[in-house]
Amino acid sequence: MAKKQWKMEIKRNLEKQITLLKFLLTKCSDEEKEVIQMLIESSSDIMRMMEEDEVIEVSPKELEVIILDYFCELGIPKNIKGYQYLKEAVKLGLNDHSILEQITKRLYPDIAREFETTSSRVERAIRHAIELAWQRGNMEICQKIFGYTVSSVSGKPKNSEFIATMVEYILVNDLS
C-alpha cells in the first residue's frame, strides 16, 4: 500500500475512533471521561501530524532510549528475548510504517533474521513479553498508552496492536 493510501486509511480509522470516543464520553463516569478525553486529544494529534507530515529527527540511540523507557514503565522484563524483539519491532515500525501492515510476512521474519531465530519464536517471545507486562506491569501506564484498544476477551493487546500502538504513542508524544 502506498504511503498516501496508508495515511488515508489511518486517518479514516482515527476519525472512527474519535467518533466512538466522543460517544463514550456521554456514557461514562467523570474519571473515565478524563482518560477518554486524553485519547481523543492523542488521536487528534496523530491526525494533525499526518496532515503536516511533521517528524522530528532523533538519533538511533535517542530512539532506543525512548523505547526502553516506555518498556521499563510498562514492566516488560529486560531479561527475556521478547524485550529485544519488541524493541526491534517498534524501531522498525517507526522507520517504516508499512511494515505494521505485514507483521507476519515482513516484521517477524526481519527480526528473526536479525537475531538468527525463527518467525514463530519471535511471535511467541513478543506475546510472552506482553503477557508479563499485563500480569506484572504498571496497569496505570498500560491504560494510559493502550486505553480501550485492549481486547476485552484476553485483557491484553495482540502483538500487532501492541506494536502499532507503541509506534503511534511514541510518534505523538516523543517525535512531534
PDB file of C-alpha atoms in Angstrom:
ATOM      1  CA  MET A   1       0.000   0.000   0.000  1.00  0.00           C
ATOM      2  CA  ALA A   2       1.362   3.394  -0.985  1.00  0.00           C
ATOM      3  CA  LYS A   3       2.165   5.919   1.732  1.00  0.00           C
ATOM      4  CA  LYS A   4      -0.717   8.193   0.712  1.00  0.00           C
ATOM      5  CA  GLN A   5      -3.235   5.314   0.819  1.00  0.00           C
ATOM      6  CA  TRP A   6      -1.847   4.173   4.162  1.00  0.00           C
ATOM      7  CA  LYS A   7      -2.228   7.679   5.586  1.00  0.00           C
ATOM      8  CA  MET A   8      -5.803   7.930   4.314  1.00  0.00           C
ATOM      9  CA  GLU A   9      -6.672   4.586   5.916  1.00  0.00           C
ATOM     10  CA  ILE A  10      -5.127   5.633   9.234  1.00  0.00           C
ATOM     11  CA  LYS A  11      -6.983   8.956   9.079  1.00  0.00           C
ATOM     12  CA  ARG A  12     -10.321   7.170   8.478  1.00  0.00           C
ATOM     13  CA  ASN A  13      -9.625   4.839  11.394  1.00  0.00           C
ATOM     14  CA  LEU A  14      -8.708   7.756  13.642  1.00  0.00           C
ATOM     15  CA  GLU A  15     -11.891   9.604  12.678  1.00  0.00           C
ATOM     16  CA  LYS A  16     -13.929   6.495  13.559  1.00  0.00           C
ATOM     17  CA  GLN A  17     -12.018   6.173  16.823  1.00  0.00           C
ATOM     18  CA  ILE A  18     -12.683   9.821  17.733  1.00  0.00           C
ATOM     19  CA  THR A  19     -16.382   9.420  16.930  1.00  0.00           C
ATOM     20  CA  LEU A  20     -16.600   6.335  19.142  1.00  0.00           C
ATOM     21  CA  LEU A  21     -14.711   8.050  21.949  1.00  0.00           C
ATOM     22  CA  LYS A  22     -16.999  11.074  21.804  1.00  0.00           C
ATOM     23  CA  PHE A  23     -19.971   8.737  22.106  1.00  0.00           C
ATOM     24  CA  LEU A  24     -18.353   7.014  25.087  1.00  0.00           C
ATOM     25  CA  LEU A  25     -17.903  10.407  26.757  1.00  0.00           C
ATOM     26  CA  THR A  26     -21.677  10.615  27.102  1.00  0.00           C
ATOM     27  CA  LYS A  27     -21.906   7.193  28.804  1.00  0.00           C
ATOM     28  CA  CYS A  28     -19.105   7.140  31.354  1.00  0.00           C
ATOM     29  CA  SER A  29     -18.073   8.430  34.759  1.00  0.00           C
ATOM     30  CA  ASP A  30     -16.064  11.626  35.292  1.00  0.00           C
ATOM     31  CA  GLU A  31     -12.876   9.628  35.932  1.00  0.00           C
ATOM     32  CA  GLU A  32     -13.326   7.719  32.678  1.00  0.00           C
ATOM     33  CA  LYS A  33     -14.106  10.959  30.827  1.00  0.00           C
ATOM     34  CA  GLU A  34     -10.650  12.278  31.648  1.00  0.00           C
ATOM     35  CA  VAL A  35      -8.971   9.221  30.092  1.00  0.00           C
ATOM     36  CA  ILE A  36     -11.264   9.285  27.054  1.00  0.00           C
ATOM     37  CA  GLN A  37     -10.593  12.986  26.527  1.00  0.00           C
ATOM     38  CA  MET A  38      -6.842  12.263  26.558  1.00  0.00           C
ATOM     39  CA  LEU A  39      -7.378   9.559  23.925  1.00  0.00           C
ATOM     40  CA  ILE A  40      -9.381  11.960  21.759  1.00  0.00           C
ATOM     41  CA  GLU A  41      -6.632  14.572  22.012  1.00  0.00           C
ATOM     42  CA  SER A  42      -3.987  11.964  21.226  1.00  0.00           C
ATOM     43  CA  SER A  43      -5.876  10.767  18.144  1.00  0.00           C
ATOM     44  CA  SER A  44      -6.376  14.356  17.001  1.00  0.00           C
ATOM     45  CA  ASP A  45      -2.647  14.995  17.422  1.00  0.00           C
ATOM     46  CA  ILE A  46      -1.826  11.999  15.243  1.00  0.00           C
ATOM     47  CA  MET A  47      -4.190  13.262  12.539  1.00  0.00           C
ATOM     48  CA  ARG A  48      -2.626  16.717  12.690  1.00  0.00           C
ATOM     49  CA  MET A  49       0.890  15.274  12.422  1.00  0.00           C
ATOM     50  CA  MET A  50      -0.082  13.149   9.453  1.00  0.00           C
ATOM     51  CA  GLU A  51      -1.575  16.159   7.677  1.00  0.00           C
ATOM     52  CA  GLU A  52       1.508  18.263   8.332  1.00  0.00           C
ATOM     53  CA  ASP A  53       3.964  15.398   7.688  1.00  0.00           C
ATOM     54  CA  GLU A  54       5.586  16.572  10.892  1.00  0.00           C
ATOM     55  CA  VAL A  55       8.505  14.456  12.085  1.00  0.00           C
ATOM     56  CA  ILE A  56      11.320  15.248  14.466  1.00  0.00           C
ATOM     57  CA  GLU A  57      14.665  13.657  13.687  1.00  0.00           C
ATOM     58  CA  VAL A  58      16.257  11.734  16.546  1.00  0.00           C
ATOM     59  CA  SER A  59      19.377   9.623  16.618  1.00  0.00           C
ATOM     60  CA  PRO A  60      19.046   5.829  16.739  1.00  0.00           C
ATOM     61  CA  LYS A  61      20.429   5.911  20.299  1.00  0.00           C
ATOM     62  CA  GLU A  62      17.861   8.524  21.413  1.00  0.00           C
ATOM     63  CA  LEU A  63      15.098   6.483  19.821  1.00  0.00           C
ATOM     64  CA  GLU A  64      16.241   3.363  21.634  1.00  0.00           C
ATOM     65  CA  VAL A  65      16.256   5.245  24.959  1.00  0.00           C
ATOM     66  CA  ILE A  66      12.694   6.450  24.328  1.00  0.00           C
ATOM     67  CA  ILE A  67      11.503   2.907  23.582  1.00  0.00           C
ATOM     68  CA  LEU A  68      13.338   1.380  26.550  1.00  0.00           C
ATOM     69  CA  ASP A  69      11.913   3.994  28.914  1.00  0.00           C
ATOM     70  CA  TYR A  70       8.385   3.034  27.888  1.00  0.00           C
ATOM     71  CA  PHE A  71       9.111  -0.674  28.188  1.00  0.00           C
ATOM     72  CA  CYS A  72      10.513  -0.092  31.668  1.00  0.00           C
ATOM     73  CA  GLU A  73       7.397   1.870  32.654  1.00  0.00           C
ATOM     74  CA  LEU A  74       5.189  -0.889  31.241  1.00  0.00           C
ATOM     75  CA  GLY A  75       7.059  -3.512  33.267  1.00  0.00           C
ATOM     76  CA  ILE A  76       8.450  -5.607  30.424  1.00  0.00           C
ATOM     77  CA  PRO A  77      11.368  -7.590  31.887  1.00  0.00           C
ATOM     78  CA  LYS A  78      14.703  -6.840  30.209  1.00  0.00           C
ATOM     79  CA  ASN A  79      15.965 -10.380  30.635  1.00  0.00           C
ATOM     80  CA  ILE A  80      13.565 -12.028  28.178  1.00  0.00           C
ATOM     81  CA  LYS A  81      14.001 -12.367  24.420  1.00  0.00           C
ATOM     82  CA  GLY A  82      10.649 -10.740  23.742  1.00  0.00           C
ATOM     83  CA  TYR A  83      12.006  -7.484  25.181  1.00  0.00           C
ATOM     84  CA  GLN A  84      14.705  -7.297  22.490  1.00  0.00           C
ATOM     85  CA  TYR A  85      12.302  -8.420  19.767  1.00  0.00           C
ATOM     86  CA  LEU A  86       9.689  -5.836  20.790  1.00  0.00           C
ATOM     87  CA  LYS A  87      12.316  -3.109  20.866  1.00  0.00           C
ATOM     88  CA  GLU A  88      13.364  -4.036  17.331  1.00  0.00           C
ATOM     89  CA  ALA A  89       9.727  -4.270  16.177  1.00  0.00           C
ATOM     90  CA  VAL A  90       8.930  -0.761  17.428  1.00  0.00           C
ATOM     91  CA  LYS A  91      12.102   0.656  15.858  1.00  0.00           C
ATOM     92  CA  LEU A  92      11.248  -0.986  12.529  1.00  0.00           C
ATOM     93  CA  GLY A  93       7.667   0.312  12.762  1.00  0.00           C
ATOM     94  CA  LEU A  94       8.862   3.840  13.437  1.00  0.00           C
ATOM     95  CA  ASN A  95      11.243   3.698  10.476  1.00  0.00           C
ATOM     96  CA  ASP A  96       8.789   2.057   8.046  1.00  0.00           C
ATOM     97  CA  HIS A  97       5.080   2.268   8.869  1.00  0.00           C
ATOM     98  CA  SER A  98       4.160  -0.100   6.050  1.00  0.00           C
ATOM     99  CA  ILE A  99       5.785  -2.956   7.952  1.00  0.00           C
ATOM    100  CA  LEU A 100       2.963  -2.679  10.510  1.00  0.00           C
ATOM    101  CA  GLU A 101       0.560  -3.910   7.848  1.00  0.00           C
ATOM    102  CA  GLN A 102       2.588  -7.077   7.346  1.00  0.00           C
ATOM    103  CA  ILE A 103       3.520  -8.248  10.814  1.00  0.00           C
ATOM    104  CA  THR A 104       3.769 -11.957   9.998  1.00  0.00           C
ATOM    105  CA  LYS A 105       5.050 -11.574   6.430  1.00  0.00           C
ATOM    106  CA  ARG A 106       7.720  -8.909   6.991  1.00  0.00           C
ATOM    107  CA  LEU A 107       8.198  -7.818  10.602  1.00  0.00           C
ATOM    108  CA  TYR A 108       8.658 -11.203  12.296  1.00  0.00           C
ATOM    109  CA  PRO A 109      10.909 -12.556   9.508  1.00  0.00           C
ATOM    110  CA  ASP A 110      13.071  -9.401   9.596  1.00  0.00           C
ATOM    111  CA  ILE A 111      13.504  -9.678  13.361  1.00  0.00           C
ATOM    112  CA  ALA A 112      14.133 -13.429  13.098  1.00  0.00           C
ATOM    113  CA  ARG A 113      16.942 -12.827  10.590  1.00  0.00           C
ATOM    114  CA  GLU A 114      18.452 -10.137  12.812  1.00  0.00           C
ATOM    115  CA  PHE A 115      18.501 -12.438  15.854  1.00  0.00           C
ATOM    116  CA  GLU A 116      19.131 -15.710  13.977  1.00  0.00           C
ATOM    117  CA  THR A 117      15.915 -17.414  15.048  1.00  0.00           C
ATOM    118  CA  THR A 118      12.511 -18.253  13.549  1.00  0.00           C
ATOM    119  CA  SER A 119       9.462 -16.058  12.979  1.00  0.00           C
ATOM    120  CA  SER A 120       7.339 -18.263  15.218  1.00  0.00           C
ATOM    121  CA  ARG A 121       9.819 -17.883  18.101  1.00  0.00           C
ATOM    122  CA  VAL A 122       9.805 -14.119  17.617  1.00  0.00           C
ATOM    123  CA  GLU A 123       5.985 -14.044  17.685  1.00  0.00           C
ATOM    124  CA  ARG A 124       5.814 -16.248  20.796  1.00  0.00           C
ATOM    125  CA  ALA A 125       8.511 -14.284  22.668  1.00  0.00           C
ATOM    126  CA  ILE A 126       6.771 -10.986  21.924  1.00  0.00           C
ATOM    127  CA  ARG A 127       3.428 -12.416  23.081  1.00  0.00           C
ATOM    128  CA  HIS A 128       5.098 -13.621  26.295  1.00  0.00           C
ATOM    129  CA  ALA A 129       6.634 -10.177  26.943  1.00  0.00           C
ATOM    130  CA  ILE A 130       3.238  -8.524  26.512  1.00  0.00           C
ATOM    131  CA  GLU A 131       1.613 -11.074  28.841  1.00  0.00           C
ATOM    132  CA  LEU A 132       4.219 -10.351  31.515  1.00  0.00           C
ATOM    133  CA  ALA A 133       3.651  -6.613  31.179  1.00  0.00           C
ATOM    134  CA  TRP A 134      -0.076  -7.158  31.719  1.00  0.00           C
ATOM    135  CA  GLN A 135       0.474  -9.545  34.646  1.00  0.00           C
ATOM    136  CA  ARG A 136       3.228  -7.696  36.498  1.00  0.00           C
ATOM    137  CA  GLY A 137       3.410  -4.248  34.973  1.00  0.00           C
ATOM    138  CA  ASN A 138       2.047  -0.860  35.864  1.00  0.00           C
ATOM    139  CA  MET A 139      -1.606  -1.053  34.788  1.00  0.00           C
ATOM    140  CA  GLU A 140      -1.989   2.724  35.046  1.00  0.00           C
ATOM    141  CA  ILE A 141       0.669   3.180  32.354  1.00  0.00           C
ATOM    142  CA  CYS A 142      -0.803   0.327  30.293  1.00  0.00           C
ATOM    143  CA  GLN A 143      -4.217   2.012  30.439  1.00  0.00           C
ATOM    144  CA  LYS A 144      -2.716   5.410  29.588  1.00  0.00           C
ATOM    145  CA  ILE A 145      -0.955   4.093  26.483  1.00  0.00           C
ATOM    146  CA  PHE A 146      -3.403   1.453  25.264  1.00  0.00           C
ATOM    147  CA  GLY A 147      -6.733   2.690  26.612  1.00  0.00           C
ATOM    148  CA  TYR A 148      -9.772   0.932  25.175  1.00  0.00           C
ATOM    149  CA  THR A 149      -7.787  -0.742  22.370  1.00  0.00           C
ATOM    150  CA  VAL A 150      -7.094  -3.706  24.630  1.00  0.00           C
ATOM    151  CA  SER A 151      -9.131  -6.818  23.868  1.00  0.00           C
ATOM    152  CA  SER A 152     -11.954  -7.311  26.344  1.00  0.00           C
ATOM    153  CA  VAL A 153     -11.645 -11.086  25.883  1.00  0.00           C
ATOM    154  CA  SER A 154      -7.960 -11.561  26.660  1.00  0.00           C
ATOM    155  CA  GLY A 155      -7.451  -8.330  28.603  1.00  0.00           C
ATOM    156  CA  LYS A 156      -4.238  -7.539  26.747  1.00  0.00           C
ATOM    157  CA  PRO A 157      -3.405  -6.300  23.253  1.00  0.00           C
ATOM    158  CA  LYS A 158      -2.443  -8.625  20.417  1.00  0.00           C
ATOM    159  CA  ASN A 159       1.168  -8.393  19.288  1.00  0.00           C
ATOM    160  CA  SER A 160       0.276  -6.280  16.269  1.00  0.00           C
ATOM    161  CA  GLU A 161      -1.921  -3.965  18.383  1.00  0.00           C
ATOM    162  CA  PHE A 162       0.841  -3.535  20.951  1.00  0.00           C
ATOM    163  CA  ILE A 163       3.490  -2.712  18.360  1.00  0.00           C
ATOM    164  CA  ALA A 164       1.284  -0.356  16.320  1.00  0.00           C
ATOM    165  CA  THR A 165       0.030   1.437  19.448  1.00  0.00           C
ATOM    166  CA  MET A 166       3.566   1.891  20.781  1.00  0.00           C
ATOM    167  CA  VAL A 167       4.660   3.297  17.406  1.00  0.00           C
ATOM    168  CA  GLU A 168       1.729   5.757  17.368  1.00  0.00           C
ATOM    169  CA  TYR A 169       2.227   6.704  21.014  1.00  0.00           C
ATOM    170  CA  ILE A 170       5.923   7.435  20.502  1.00  0.00           C
ATOM    171  CA  LEU A 171       5.208   9.405  17.332  1.00  0.00           C
ATOM    172  CA  VAL A 172       2.672  11.594  19.124  1.00  0.00           C
ATOM    173  CA  ASN A 173       4.387  12.006  22.480  1.00  0.00           C
ATOM    174  CA  ASP A 174       8.071  11.976  21.656  1.00  0.00           C
ATOM    175  CA  LEU A 175       8.569  12.718  17.976  1.00  0.00           C
ATOM    176  CA  SER A 176       6.205  15.626  17.475  1.00  0.00           C
TER     177      SER A 176
END
